[in-house]
Short mmCIF file of C-alpha atoms and ligand atoms in Angstrom, two decimals:
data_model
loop_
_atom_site.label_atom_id
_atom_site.label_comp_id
_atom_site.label_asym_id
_atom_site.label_seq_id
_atom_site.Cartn_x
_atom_site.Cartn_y
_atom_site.Cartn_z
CA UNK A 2 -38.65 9.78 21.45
CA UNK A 3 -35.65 11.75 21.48
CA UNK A 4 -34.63 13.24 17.65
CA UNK A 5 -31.83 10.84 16.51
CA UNK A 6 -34.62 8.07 17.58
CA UNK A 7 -37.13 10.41 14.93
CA UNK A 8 -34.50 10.40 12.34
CA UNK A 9 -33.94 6.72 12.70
CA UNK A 10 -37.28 5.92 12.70
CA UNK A 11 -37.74 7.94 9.49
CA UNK A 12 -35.11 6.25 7.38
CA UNK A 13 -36.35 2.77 9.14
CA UNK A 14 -39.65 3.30 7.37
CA UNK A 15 -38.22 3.57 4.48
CA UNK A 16 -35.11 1.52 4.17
CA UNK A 17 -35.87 -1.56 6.49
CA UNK A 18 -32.58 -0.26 8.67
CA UNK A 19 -33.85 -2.91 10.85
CA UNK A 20 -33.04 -6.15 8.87
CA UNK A 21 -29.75 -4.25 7.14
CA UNK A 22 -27.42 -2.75 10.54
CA UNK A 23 -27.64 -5.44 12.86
CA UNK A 24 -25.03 -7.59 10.74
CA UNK A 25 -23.25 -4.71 10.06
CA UNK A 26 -23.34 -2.97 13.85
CA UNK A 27 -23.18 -6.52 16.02
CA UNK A 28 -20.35 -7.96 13.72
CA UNK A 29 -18.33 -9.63 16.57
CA UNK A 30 -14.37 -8.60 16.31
CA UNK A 31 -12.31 -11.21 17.78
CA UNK A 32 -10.68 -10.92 20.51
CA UNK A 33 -6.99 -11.42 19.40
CA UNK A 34 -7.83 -9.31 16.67
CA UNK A 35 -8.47 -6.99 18.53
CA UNK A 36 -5.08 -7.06 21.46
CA UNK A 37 -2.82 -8.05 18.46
CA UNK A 38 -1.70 -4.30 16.64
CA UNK A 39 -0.02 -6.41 13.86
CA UNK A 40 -3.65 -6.64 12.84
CA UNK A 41 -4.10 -2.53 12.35
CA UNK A 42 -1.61 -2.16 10.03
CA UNK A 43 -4.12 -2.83 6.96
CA UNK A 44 -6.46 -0.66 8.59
CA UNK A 45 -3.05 2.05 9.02
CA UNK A 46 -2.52 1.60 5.27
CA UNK A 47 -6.40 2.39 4.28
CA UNK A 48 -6.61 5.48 6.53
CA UNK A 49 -3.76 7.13 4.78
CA UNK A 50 -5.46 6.10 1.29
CA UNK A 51 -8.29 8.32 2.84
CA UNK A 52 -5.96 11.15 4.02
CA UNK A 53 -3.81 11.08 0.57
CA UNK A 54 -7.21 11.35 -1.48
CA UNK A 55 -8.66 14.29 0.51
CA UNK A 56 -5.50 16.22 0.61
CA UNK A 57 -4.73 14.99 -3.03
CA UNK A 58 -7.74 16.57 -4.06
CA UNK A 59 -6.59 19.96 -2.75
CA UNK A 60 -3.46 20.23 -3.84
CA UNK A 61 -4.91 18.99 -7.37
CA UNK A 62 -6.71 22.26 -7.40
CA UNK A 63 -3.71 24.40 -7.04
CA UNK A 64 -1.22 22.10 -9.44
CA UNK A 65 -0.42 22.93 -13.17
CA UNK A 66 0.77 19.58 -14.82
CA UNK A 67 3.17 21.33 -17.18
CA UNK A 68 7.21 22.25 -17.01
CA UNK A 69 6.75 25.77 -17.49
CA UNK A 70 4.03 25.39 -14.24
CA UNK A 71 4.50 22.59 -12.34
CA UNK A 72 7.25 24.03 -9.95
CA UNK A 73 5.72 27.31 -10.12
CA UNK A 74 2.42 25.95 -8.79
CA UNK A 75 4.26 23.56 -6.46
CA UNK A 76 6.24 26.72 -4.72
CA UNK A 77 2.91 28.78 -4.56
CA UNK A 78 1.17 25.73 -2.70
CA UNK A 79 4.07 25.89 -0.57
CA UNK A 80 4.27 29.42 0.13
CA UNK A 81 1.31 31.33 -0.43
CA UNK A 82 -1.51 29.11 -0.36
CA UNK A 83 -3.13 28.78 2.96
CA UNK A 84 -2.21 25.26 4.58
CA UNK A 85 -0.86 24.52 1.41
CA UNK A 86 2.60 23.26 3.00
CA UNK A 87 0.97 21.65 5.85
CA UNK A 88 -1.28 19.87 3.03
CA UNK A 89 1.15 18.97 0.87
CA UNK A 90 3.49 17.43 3.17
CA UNK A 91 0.58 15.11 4.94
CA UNK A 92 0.42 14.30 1.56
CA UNK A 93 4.07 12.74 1.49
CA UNK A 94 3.73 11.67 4.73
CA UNK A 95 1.00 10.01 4.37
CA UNK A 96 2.28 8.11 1.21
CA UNK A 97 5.32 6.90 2.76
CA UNK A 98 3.70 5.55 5.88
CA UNK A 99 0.68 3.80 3.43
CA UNK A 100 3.93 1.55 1.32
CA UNK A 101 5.43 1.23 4.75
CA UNK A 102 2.01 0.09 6.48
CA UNK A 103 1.56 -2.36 3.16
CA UNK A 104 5.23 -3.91 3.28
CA UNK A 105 4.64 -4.42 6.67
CA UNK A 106 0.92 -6.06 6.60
CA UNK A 107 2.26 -8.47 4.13
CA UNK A 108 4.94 -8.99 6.17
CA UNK A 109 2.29 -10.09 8.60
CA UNK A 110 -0.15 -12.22 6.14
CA UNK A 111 2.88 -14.03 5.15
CA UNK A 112 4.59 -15.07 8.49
CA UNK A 113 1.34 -15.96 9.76
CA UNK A 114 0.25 -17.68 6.79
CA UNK A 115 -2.99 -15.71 6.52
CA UNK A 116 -3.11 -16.38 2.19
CA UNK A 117 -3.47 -19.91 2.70
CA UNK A 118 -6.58 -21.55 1.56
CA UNK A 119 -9.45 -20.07 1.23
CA UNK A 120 -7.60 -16.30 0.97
CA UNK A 121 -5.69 -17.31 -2.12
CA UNK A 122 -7.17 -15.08 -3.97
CA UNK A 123 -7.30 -11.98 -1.52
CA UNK A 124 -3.23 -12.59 -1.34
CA UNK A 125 -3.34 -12.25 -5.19
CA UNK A 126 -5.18 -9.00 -4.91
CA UNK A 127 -3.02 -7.68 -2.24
CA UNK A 128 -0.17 -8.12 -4.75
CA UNK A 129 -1.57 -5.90 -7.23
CA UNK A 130 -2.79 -3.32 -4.56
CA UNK A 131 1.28 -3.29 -3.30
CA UNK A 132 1.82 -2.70 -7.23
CA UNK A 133 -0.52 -0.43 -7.10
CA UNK A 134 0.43 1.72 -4.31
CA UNK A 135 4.21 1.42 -5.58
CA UNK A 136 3.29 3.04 -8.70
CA UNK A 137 1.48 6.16 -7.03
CA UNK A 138 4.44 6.53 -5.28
CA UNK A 139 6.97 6.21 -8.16
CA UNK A 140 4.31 8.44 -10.37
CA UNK A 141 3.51 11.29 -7.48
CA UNK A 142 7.36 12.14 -7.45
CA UNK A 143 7.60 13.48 -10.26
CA UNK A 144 5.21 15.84 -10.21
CA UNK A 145 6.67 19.08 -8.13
CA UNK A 146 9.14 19.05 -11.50
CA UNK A 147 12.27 19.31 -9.36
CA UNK A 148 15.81 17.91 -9.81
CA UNK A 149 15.04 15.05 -7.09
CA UNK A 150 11.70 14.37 -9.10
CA UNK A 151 13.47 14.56 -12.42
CA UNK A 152 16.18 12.46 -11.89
CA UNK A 153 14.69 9.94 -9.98
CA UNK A 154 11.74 9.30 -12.63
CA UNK A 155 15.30 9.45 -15.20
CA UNK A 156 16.56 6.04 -13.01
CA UNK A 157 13.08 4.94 -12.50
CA UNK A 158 11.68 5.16 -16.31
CA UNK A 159 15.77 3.91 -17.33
CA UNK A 160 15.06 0.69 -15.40
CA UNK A 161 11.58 -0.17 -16.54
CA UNK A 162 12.88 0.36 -20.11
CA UNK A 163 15.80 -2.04 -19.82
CA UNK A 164 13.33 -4.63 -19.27
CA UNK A 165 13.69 -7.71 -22.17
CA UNK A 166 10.74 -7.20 -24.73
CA UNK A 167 8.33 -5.45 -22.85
CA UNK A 168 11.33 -3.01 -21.82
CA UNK A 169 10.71 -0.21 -25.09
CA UNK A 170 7.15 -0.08 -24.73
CA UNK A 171 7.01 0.39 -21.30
CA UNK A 172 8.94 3.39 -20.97
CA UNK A 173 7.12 4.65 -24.19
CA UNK A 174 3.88 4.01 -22.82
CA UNK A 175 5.72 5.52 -19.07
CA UNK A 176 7.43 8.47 -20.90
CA UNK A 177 5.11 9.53 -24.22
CA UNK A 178 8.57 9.59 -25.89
CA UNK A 179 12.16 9.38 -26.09
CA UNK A 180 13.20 11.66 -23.43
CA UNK A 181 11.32 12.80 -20.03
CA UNK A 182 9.02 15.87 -20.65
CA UNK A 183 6.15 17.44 -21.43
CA UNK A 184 4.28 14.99 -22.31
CA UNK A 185 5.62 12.21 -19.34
CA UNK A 186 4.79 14.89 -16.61
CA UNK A 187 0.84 14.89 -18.20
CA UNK A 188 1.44 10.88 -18.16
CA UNK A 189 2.00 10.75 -14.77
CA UNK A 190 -0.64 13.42 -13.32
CA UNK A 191 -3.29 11.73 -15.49
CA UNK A 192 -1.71 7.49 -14.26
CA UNK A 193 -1.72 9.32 -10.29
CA UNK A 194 -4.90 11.39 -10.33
CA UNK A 195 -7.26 9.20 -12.61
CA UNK A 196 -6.06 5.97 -13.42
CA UNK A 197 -4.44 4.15 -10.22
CA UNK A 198 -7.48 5.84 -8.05
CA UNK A 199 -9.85 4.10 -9.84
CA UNK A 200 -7.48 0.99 -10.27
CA UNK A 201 -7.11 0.94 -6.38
CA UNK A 202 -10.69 1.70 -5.70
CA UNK A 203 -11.56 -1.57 -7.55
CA UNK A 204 -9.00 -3.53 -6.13
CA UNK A 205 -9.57 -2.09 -2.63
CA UNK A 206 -13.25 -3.18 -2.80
CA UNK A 207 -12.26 -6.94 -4.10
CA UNK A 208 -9.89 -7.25 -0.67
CA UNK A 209 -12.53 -6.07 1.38
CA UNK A 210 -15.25 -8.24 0.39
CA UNK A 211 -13.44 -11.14 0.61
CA UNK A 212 -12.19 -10.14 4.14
CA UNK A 213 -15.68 -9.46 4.70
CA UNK A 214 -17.09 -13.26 3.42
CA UNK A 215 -13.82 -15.20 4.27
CA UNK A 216 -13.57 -13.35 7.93
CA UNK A 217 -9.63 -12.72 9.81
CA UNK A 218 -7.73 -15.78 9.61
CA UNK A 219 -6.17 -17.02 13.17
CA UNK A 220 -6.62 -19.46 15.68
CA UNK A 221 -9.74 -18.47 17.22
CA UNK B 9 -14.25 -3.51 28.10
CA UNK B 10 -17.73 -5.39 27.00
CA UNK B 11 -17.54 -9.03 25.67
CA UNK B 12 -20.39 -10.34 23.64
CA UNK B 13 -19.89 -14.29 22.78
CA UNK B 14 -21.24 -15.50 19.27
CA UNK B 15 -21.29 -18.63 17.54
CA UNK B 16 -18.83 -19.17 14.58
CA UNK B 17 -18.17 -21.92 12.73
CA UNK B 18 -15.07 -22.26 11.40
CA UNK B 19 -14.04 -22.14 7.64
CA UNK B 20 -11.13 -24.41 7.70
CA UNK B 21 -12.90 -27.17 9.19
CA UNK B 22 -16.22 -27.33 7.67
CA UNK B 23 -16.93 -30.78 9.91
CA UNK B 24 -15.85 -29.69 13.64
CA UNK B 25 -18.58 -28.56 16.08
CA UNK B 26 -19.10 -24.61 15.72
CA UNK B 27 -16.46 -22.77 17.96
CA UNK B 28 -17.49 -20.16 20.11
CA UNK B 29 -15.82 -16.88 19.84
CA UNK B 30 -15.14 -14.17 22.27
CA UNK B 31 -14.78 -11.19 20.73
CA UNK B 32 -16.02 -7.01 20.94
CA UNK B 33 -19.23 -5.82 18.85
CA UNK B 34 -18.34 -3.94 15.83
CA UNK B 35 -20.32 -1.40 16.99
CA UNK B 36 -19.78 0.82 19.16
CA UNK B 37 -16.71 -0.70 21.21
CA UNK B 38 -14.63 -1.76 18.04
CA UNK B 39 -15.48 1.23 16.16
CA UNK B 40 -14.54 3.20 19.35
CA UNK B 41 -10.82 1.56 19.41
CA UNK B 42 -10.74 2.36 15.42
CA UNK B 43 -11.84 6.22 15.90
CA UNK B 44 -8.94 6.05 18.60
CA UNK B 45 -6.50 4.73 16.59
CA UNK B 46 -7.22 6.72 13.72
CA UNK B 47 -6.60 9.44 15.54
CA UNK B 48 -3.41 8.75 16.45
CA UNK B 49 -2.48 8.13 13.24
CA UNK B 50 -3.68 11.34 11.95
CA UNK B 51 -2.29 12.91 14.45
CA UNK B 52 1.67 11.82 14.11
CA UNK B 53 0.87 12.48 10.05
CA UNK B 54 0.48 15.87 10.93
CA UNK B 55 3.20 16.25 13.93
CA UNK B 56 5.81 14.79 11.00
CA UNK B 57 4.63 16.78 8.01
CA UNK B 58 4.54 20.10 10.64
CA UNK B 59 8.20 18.83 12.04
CA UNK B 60 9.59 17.85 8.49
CA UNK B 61 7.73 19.27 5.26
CA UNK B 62 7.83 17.76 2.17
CA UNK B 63 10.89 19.19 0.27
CA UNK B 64 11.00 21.03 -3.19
CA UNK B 65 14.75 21.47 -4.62
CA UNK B 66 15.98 23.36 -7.75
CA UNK B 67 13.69 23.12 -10.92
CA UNK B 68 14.18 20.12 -12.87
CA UNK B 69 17.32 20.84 -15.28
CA UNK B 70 17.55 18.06 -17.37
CA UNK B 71 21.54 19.48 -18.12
CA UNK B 72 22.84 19.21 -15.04
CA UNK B 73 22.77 15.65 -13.69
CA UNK B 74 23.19 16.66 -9.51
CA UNK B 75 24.94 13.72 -7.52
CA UNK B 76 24.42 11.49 -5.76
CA UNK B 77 20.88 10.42 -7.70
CA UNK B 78 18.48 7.63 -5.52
CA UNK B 79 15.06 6.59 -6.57
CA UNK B 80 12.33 6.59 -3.91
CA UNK B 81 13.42 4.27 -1.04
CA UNK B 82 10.87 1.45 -1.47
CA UNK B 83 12.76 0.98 -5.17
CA UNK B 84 16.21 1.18 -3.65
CA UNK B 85 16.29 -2.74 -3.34
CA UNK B 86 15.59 -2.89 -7.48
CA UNK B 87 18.33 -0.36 -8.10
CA UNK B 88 20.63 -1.99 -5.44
CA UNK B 89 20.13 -5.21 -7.08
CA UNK B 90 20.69 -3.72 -10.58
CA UNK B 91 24.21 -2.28 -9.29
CA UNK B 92 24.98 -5.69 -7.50
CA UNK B 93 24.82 -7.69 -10.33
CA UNK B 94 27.51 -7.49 -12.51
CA UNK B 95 28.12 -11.12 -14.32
CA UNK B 96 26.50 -12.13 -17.81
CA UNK B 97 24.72 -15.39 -18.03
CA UNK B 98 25.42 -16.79 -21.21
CA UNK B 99 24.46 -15.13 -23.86
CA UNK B 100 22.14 -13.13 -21.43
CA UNK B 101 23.81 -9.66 -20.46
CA UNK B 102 23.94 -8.48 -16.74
CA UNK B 103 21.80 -5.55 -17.07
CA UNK B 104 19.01 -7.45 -18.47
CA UNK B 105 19.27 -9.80 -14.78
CA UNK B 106 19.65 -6.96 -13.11
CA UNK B 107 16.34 -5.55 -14.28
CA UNK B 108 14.58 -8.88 -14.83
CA UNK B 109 15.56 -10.47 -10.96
CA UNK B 110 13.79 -8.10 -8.74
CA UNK B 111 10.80 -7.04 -11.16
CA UNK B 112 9.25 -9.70 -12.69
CA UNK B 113 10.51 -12.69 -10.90
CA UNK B 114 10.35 -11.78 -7.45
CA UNK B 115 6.77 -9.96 -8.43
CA UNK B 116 5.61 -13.13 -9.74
CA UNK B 117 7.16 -15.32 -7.37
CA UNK B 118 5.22 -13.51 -5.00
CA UNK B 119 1.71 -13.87 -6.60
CA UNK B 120 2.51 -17.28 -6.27
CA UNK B 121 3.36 -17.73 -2.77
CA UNK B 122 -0.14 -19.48 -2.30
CA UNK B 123 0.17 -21.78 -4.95
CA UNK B 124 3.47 -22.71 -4.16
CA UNK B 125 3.04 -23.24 -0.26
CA UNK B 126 0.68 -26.08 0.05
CA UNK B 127 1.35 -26.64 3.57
CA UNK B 128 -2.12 -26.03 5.13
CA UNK B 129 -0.91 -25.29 8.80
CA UNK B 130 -0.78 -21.69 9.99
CA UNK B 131 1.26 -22.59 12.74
CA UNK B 132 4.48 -21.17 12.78
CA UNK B 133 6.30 -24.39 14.15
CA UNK B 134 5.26 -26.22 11.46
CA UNK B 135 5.80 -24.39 8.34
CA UNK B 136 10.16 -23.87 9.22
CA UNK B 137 10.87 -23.63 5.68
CA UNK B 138 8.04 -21.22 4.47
CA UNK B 139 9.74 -19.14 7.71
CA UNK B 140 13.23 -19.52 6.41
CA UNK B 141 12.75 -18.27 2.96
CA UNK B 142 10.40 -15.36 4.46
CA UNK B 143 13.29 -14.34 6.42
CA UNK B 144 16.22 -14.53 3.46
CA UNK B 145 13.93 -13.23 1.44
CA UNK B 146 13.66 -10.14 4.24
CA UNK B 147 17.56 -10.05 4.46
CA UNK B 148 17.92 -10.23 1.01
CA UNK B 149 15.60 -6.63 -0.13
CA UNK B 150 17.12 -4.95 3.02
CA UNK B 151 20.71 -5.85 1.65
CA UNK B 152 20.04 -4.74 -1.73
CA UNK B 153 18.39 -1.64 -0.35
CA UNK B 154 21.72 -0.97 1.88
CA UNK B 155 23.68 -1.99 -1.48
CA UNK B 156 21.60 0.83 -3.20
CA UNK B 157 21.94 3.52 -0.70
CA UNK B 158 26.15 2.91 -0.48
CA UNK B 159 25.95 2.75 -4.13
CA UNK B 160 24.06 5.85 -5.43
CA UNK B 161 24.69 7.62 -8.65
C1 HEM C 316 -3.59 -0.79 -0.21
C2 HEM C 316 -3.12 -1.76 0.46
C3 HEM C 316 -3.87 -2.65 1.42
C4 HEM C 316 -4.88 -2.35 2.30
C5 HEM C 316 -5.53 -0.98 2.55
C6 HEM C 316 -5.22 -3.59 2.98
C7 HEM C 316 -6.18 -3.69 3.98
C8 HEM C 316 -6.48 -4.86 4.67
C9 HEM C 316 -7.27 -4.94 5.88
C10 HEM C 316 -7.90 -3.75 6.59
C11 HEM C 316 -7.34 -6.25 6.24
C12 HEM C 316 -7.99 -6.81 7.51
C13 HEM C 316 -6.92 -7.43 8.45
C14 HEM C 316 -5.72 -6.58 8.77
O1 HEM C 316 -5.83 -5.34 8.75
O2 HEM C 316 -4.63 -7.14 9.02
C15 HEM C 316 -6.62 -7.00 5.23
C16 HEM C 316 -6.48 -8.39 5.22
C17 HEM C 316 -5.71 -9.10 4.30
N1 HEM C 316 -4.81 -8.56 3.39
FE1 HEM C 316 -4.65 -6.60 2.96
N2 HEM C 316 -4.44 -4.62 2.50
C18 HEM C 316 -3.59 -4.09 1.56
C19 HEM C 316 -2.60 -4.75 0.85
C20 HEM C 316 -2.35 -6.12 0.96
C21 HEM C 316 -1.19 -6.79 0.42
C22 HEM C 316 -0.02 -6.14 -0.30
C23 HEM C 316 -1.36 -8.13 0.71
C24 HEM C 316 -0.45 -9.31 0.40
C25 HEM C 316 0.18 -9.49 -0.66
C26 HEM C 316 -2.62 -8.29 1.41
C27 HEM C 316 -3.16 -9.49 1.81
C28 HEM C 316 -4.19 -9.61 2.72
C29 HEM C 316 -4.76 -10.88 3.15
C30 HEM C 316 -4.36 -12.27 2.66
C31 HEM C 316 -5.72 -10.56 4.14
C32 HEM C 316 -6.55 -11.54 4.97
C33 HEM C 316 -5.78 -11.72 6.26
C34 HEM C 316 -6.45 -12.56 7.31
O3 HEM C 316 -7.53 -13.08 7.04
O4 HEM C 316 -5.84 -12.67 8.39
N3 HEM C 316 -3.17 -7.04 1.57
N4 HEM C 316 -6.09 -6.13 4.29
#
């Protein structure tokens, strides 16, 4: 009995690994699934969730969410810290090619008319997740505190408020007050590093389960 | 490449016999592919970011207003839209349209795309005008995104 087969047989004991992999491990992937790529780009979009949360993590360590810091801390991740510029832009890589990978899977679900009955619901979901993932974009930018950060979160924050009714509390809620500053930039780090991660973490786990129970739609 | 065949039974048709699907174990051939593709994926990540880091301008200056301005490019069809429209409705001014068109209503016409499409085929030749109004609907955010881009700040 080799050591994996020890290790296994360990955990077996204990768990019942027996009666809980097999539907996990012998899960059949259909074929088409499988020879069709338009069918990875979900998958594409969830690996760079992975990538933006482990290199989110370290930049997080090295970033100072106030204007006095926040470009400082930016421009020492960039030029003194260790990786740091090879870390921060997988970072913005990596969130450009997630929206991309999402606009595109939708693109797929739709044309294919993968939300029809019984995915409703999962079609739903995946509208919130592209809200979702819009917002960490829209809320990540204007964090390095730059001109390009500033005034872009200036048009973005401008538009939200010019919404009818909901308009003024929106870019209250967005901005913490009249004009973008101290307080929006602690906003945003706290909406991008706590709230939509937890937000898409939920979500995320709704779309998989019902991928899971519902299976790939197609004609099999 | 090893086939295993299982027996599935389909969800659309609760009453047909169970179909029979060919298809790759999850594990280890799928997961094999996945690994594979993953690290492709990882891999251009880090060819781009190496190629063309992330940028960091000027420090924010909220005095000097630098031109042209553009939001992130997967809001460029909002802004574009918001630029494009210029004609009141009634007593309903432009800007509020603007705003209004490509947030809410095209967000919640989208939620509803389900609801609304009650054609139950998933075949392509049979659902013409779901197709059609995917494709304006395509034409119509890359337009306003172009619209944006021309017409920045
Ligand atoms: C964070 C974003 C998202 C991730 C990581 C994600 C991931 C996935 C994955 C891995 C699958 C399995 C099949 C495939 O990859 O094509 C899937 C299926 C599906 N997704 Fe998403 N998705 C996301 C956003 C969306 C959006 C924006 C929509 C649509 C509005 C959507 C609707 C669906 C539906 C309806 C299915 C079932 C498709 C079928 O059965 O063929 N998802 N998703």
């Amino acid at each position: 009995m080799s050591f994996l087969d020890k290790i296994y047989k360990w955990l077996d004991d204990r768990f019942k690994l027996r009666d809980l992999l097999p539907p996990i491990v012998k899960h059949p992937a259909p074929e088409d699934v499988i020879s069709n790529p338009l069918y990875c780009l979900g998958g594409t979009a969830f690996l760079c969730f992975i990538i933006l949360v482990i290199t989110g993590i370290f930049l997080a360590m090295y970033y100072k969410p106030t204007p006095g810091e926040a470009y400082k801390s930016v421009q020492t991740i960039m030029t003194a810290v260790p990786m740091g510029s090879l870390v921060r832009s997988v970072h913005h890589w990596a969130a450009n090619t997630m929206i991309a990978a999402v606009m595109l899977h939708m693109i797929r679900i739709y044309f294919m008319g993968a939300y029809k009955k019984p995915r409703e619901l999962n079609w739903v979901v995946g509208i919130f997740l592209l809200l979702t993932v819009t917002t960490f974009g829209f809320s990540g930018y204007l964090l390095p505190w730059d001109q390009l950060s500033f005034w872009a979160t200036k048009i973005g924050t401008g538009i939200a408020g010019s919404m009818p009714i909901i308009g003024g509390y929106i870019s209250l809620i967005l901005m913490g007050g009249n004009d973008i500053g101290a307080e929006t930039l602690t906003r945003f780090f706290a909406i991008h590093v706590l709230i939509l991660p937890m937000a898409i973490a939920v979500l995320l786990g709704m779309h998989f389960l019902m991928v899971r129970i519902q299976g790939i739609s197609g004609r099999l | 490449m090893t086939l295993i065949e299982v027996e599935k039974h389909e969800v659309e048709e609760p009453k047909s016999e169970p179909v029979r699907v060919r298809g790759l174990p999850f594990f280890p051939h799928f997961l094999l592919r996945e690994v594979v593709v993953m690290c492709l994926i990882a891999g251009s990540l880090i060819l781009l970011a190496s190629y063309y880091p992330a940028s960091l301008l000027k420090p924010a200056d909220p005095f000097d207003t630098p031109t042209p301005i553009y939001p992130e490019w997967y809001f460029l069809y909002v802004f574009g839209f918001l630029k494009f429209w210029t004609w009141d409705i009634g007593p309903i001014p432009a800007k509020i349209i603007g705003v209004t068109m490509p947030m809410i209503l095209w967000y919640g016409l989208l939620i509803l795309v389900p609801f609304i499409d009650r054609n139950p085929s998933s075949d392509i030749r049979r659902r013409k005008l779901a197709v059609a109004l995917g494709i304006i609907a395509l034409i119509g955010v890359l337009y306003f995104t172009y619209y944006g881009i021309v017409h920045g700040e």
